Short mmCIF file of C-alpha atoms in Angstrom, two decimals:
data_model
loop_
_atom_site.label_atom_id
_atom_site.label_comp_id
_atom_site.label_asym_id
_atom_site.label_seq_id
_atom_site.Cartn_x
_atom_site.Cartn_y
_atom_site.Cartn_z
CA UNK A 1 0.00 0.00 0.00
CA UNK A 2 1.05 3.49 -1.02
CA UNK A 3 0.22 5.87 1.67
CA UNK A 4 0.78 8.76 -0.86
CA UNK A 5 -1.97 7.17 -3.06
CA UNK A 6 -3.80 5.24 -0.16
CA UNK A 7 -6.42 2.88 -1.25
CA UNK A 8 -9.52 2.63 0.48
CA UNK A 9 -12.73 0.55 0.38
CA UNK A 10 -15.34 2.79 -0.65
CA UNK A 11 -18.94 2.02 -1.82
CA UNK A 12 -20.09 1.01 -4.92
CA UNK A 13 -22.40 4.03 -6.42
CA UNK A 14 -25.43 3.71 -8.97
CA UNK A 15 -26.36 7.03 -10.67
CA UNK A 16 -29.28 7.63 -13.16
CA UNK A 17 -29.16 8.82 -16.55
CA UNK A 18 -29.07 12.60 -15.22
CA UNK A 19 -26.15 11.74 -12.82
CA UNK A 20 -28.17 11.45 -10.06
CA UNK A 21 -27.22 8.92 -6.92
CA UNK A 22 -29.65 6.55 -6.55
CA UNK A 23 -28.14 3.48 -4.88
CA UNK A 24 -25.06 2.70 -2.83
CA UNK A 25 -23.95 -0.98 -2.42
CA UNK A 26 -21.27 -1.64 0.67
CA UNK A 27 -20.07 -3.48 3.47
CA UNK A 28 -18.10 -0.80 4.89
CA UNK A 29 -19.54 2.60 4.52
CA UNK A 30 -16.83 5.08 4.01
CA UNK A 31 -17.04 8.40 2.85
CA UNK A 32 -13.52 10.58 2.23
CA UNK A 33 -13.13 13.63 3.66
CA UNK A 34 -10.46 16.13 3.26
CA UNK A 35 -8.95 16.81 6.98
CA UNK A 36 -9.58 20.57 6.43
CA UNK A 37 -13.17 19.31 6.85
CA UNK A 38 -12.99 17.96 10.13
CA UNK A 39 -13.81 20.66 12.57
CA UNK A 40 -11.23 20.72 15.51
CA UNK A 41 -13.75 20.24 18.49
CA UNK A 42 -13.29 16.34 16.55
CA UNK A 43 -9.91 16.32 16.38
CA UNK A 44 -9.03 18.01 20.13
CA UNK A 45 -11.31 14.98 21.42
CA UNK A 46 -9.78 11.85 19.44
CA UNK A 47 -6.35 13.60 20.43
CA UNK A 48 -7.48 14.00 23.79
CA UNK A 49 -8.33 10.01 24.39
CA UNK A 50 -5.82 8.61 21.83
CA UNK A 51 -2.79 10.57 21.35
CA UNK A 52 -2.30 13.92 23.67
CA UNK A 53 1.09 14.37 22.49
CA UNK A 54 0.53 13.96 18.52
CA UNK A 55 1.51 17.22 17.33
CA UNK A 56 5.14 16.88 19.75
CA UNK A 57 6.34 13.72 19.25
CA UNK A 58 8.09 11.53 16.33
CA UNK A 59 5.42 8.44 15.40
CA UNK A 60 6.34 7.16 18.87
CA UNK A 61 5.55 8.56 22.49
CA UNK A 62 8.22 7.17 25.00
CA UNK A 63 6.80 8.96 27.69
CA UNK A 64 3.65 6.88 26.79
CA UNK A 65 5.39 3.82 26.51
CA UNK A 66 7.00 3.96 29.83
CA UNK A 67 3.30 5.02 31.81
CA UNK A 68 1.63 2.11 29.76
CA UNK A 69 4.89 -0.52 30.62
CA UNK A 70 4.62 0.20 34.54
CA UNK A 71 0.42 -0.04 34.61
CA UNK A 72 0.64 -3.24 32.63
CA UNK A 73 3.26 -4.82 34.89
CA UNK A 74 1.46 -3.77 37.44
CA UNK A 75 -1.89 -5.26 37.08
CA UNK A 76 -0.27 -8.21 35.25
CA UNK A 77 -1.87 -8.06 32.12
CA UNK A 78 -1.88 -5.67 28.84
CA UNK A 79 -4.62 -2.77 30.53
CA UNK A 80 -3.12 -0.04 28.42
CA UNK A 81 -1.80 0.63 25.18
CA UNK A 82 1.06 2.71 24.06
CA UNK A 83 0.59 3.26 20.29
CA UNK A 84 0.44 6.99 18.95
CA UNK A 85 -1.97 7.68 16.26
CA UNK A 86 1.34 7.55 14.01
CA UNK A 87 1.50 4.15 15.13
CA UNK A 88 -2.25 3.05 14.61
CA UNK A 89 -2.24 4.38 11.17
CA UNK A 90 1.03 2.84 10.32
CA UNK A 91 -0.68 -0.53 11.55
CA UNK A 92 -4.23 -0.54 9.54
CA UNK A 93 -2.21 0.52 6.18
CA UNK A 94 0.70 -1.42 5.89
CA UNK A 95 0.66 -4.23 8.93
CA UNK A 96 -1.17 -7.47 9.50
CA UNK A 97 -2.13 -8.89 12.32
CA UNK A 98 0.11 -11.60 12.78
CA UNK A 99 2.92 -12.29 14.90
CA UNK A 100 2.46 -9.69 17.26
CA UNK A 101 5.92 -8.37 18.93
CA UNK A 102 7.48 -8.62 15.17
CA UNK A 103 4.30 -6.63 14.07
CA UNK A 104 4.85 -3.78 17.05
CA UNK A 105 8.64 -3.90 16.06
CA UNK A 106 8.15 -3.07 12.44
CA UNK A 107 4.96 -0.79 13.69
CA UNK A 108 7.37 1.34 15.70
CA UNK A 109 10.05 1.48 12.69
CA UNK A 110 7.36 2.59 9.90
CA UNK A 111 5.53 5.13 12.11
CA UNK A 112 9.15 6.85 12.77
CA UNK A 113 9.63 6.77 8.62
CA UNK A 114 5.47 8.13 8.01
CA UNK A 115 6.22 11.48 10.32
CA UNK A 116 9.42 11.77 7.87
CA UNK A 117 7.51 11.31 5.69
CA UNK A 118 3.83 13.46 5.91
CA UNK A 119 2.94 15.97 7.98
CA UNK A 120 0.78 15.95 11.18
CA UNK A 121 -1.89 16.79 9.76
CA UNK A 122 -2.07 14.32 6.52
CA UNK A 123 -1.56 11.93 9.33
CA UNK A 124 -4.44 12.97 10.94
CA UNK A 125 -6.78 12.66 7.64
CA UNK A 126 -5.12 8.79 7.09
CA UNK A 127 -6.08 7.68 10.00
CA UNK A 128 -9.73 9.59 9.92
CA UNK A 129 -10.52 7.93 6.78
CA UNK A 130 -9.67 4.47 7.56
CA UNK A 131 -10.53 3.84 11.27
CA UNK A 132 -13.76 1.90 12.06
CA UNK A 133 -16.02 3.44 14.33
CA UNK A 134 -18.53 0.65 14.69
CA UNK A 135 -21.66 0.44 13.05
CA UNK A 136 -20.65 -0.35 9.54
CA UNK A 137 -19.07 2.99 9.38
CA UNK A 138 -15.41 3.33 8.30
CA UNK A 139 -13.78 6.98 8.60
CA UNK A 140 -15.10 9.58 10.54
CA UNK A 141 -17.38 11.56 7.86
CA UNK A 142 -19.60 7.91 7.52
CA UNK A 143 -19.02 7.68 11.53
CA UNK A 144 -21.13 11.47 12.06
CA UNK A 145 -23.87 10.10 9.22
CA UNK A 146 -24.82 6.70 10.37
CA UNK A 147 -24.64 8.13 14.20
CA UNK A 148 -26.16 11.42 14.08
CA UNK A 149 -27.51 12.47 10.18
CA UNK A 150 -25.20 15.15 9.86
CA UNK A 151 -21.78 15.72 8.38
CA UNK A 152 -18.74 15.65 11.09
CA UNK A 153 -18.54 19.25 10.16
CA UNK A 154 -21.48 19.91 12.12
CA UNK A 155 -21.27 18.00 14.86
CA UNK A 156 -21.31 19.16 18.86
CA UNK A 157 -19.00 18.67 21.07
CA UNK A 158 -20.98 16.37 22.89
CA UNK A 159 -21.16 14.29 19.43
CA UNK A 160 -17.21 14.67 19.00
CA UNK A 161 -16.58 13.18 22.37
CA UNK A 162 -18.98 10.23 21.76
CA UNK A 163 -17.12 9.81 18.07
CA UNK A 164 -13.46 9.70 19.39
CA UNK A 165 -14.44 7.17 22.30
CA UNK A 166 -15.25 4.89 19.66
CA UNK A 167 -12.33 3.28 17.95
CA UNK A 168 -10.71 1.70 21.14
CA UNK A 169 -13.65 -0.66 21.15
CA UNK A 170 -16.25 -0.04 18.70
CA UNK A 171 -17.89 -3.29 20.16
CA UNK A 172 -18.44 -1.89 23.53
CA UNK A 173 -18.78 1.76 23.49
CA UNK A 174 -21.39 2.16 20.45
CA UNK A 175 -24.58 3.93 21.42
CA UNK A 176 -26.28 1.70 19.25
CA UNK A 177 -24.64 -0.93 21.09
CA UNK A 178 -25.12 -0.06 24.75
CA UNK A 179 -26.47 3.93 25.48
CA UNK A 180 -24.93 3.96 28.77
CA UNK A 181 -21.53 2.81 27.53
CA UNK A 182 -21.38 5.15 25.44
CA UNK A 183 -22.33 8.21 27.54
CA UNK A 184 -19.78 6.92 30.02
CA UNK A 185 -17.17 6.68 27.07
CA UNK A 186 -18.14 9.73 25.98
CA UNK A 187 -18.12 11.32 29.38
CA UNK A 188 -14.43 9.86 29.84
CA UNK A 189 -13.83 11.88 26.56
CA UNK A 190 -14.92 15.15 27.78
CA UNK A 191 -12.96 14.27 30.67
CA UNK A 192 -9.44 13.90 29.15
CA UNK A 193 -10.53 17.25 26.62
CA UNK A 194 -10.34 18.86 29.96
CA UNK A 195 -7.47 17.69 31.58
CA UNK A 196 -6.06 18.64 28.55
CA UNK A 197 -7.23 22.03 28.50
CA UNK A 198 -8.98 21.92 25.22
CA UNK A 199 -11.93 22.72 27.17
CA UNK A 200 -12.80 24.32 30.09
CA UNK A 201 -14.85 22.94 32.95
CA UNK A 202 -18.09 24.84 31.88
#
């Protein structure tokens, strides 16, 4: 895969005579959008829960790595993850999912070479176009329409929050899943966009 020319899965569109959409055919609903699109309530929130350090560090977060090393080692089992948004997008594009420390080794290596590579923000609309947020819905544009009927661009904050929570577990924190998982998801969103200061208390 060329993530210069990145290939996607996208719908298969019927139009009439006069051009006209009339029918979409799909398993995975996806619907590209340009990252200038996405508002940045969306993208404060999905940094806020996933990667708080994006725009600072290289396609890894060492800081990260160490926190999530002691709580695992800790509790004896793999309770938090220490891949950067670099690292996730590196990982749906060009990894599988087998052999895992071999995967997180070459993971590591190719997320170092993509910030070389793009900038932070082309990074950003990669990974926003490919991750699944549950519900049939691939990237974030299809993620706002099959959740709310309305484009991510208008979405509330509220909305944002509930979006970002989503790709850790689409499973489990889908409103259309489980309503009070995903107001407590979305709550721990709001949360973390307030630690970090992208919003205030109010």
């Amino acid at each position: 895969t060329n993530l210069f020319n990145p290939v996607y899965d996208l719908p298969t569109q019927v139009y009439d005579r006069d051009g006209a959409l009339i029918q979409e055919h799909y398993t995975k609903k996806r619907i590209l959008i340009p990252i200038s699109k996405v508002p940045p309530v969306m993208i404060k929130a999905l940094l806020a829960i996933e990667d708080s350090r994006f725009y600072n560090h290289i396609g890894i977060d060492p800081i990260r790595m160490v926190k999530a090393f002691i709580v695992n080692v800790s509790q004896m089992r793999i309770a938090q993850g220490a891949s950067t948004l670099t690292q996730q997008t590196a990982r749906m594009f060009l990894l599988d999912n087998k052999k895992k420390y071999e995967r997180k080794f070459k993971e590591i290596l190719l997320a170092l070479k993509i910030e070389r590579l793009f900038t932070k923000d082309q990074i950003l609309e990669l990974y926003l176009n490919k991750y699944y947020f549950g519900h049939k819905a691939y990237g974030i544009e299809a993620a706002a329409q099959g959740y709310f009927s309305k484009t991510v661009s208008e979405i509330t904050l509220a909305e944002a929050a509930l979006l970002a929570g989503l790709p850790q577990a689409p499973s489990r924190w889908a409103p259309t899943f489980s309503m009070s998982n995903a107001i407590r998801r979305r709550n721990q969103v709001l949360q973390r966009m307030a630690d970090e200061a992208f919003i205030t208390e109010e």
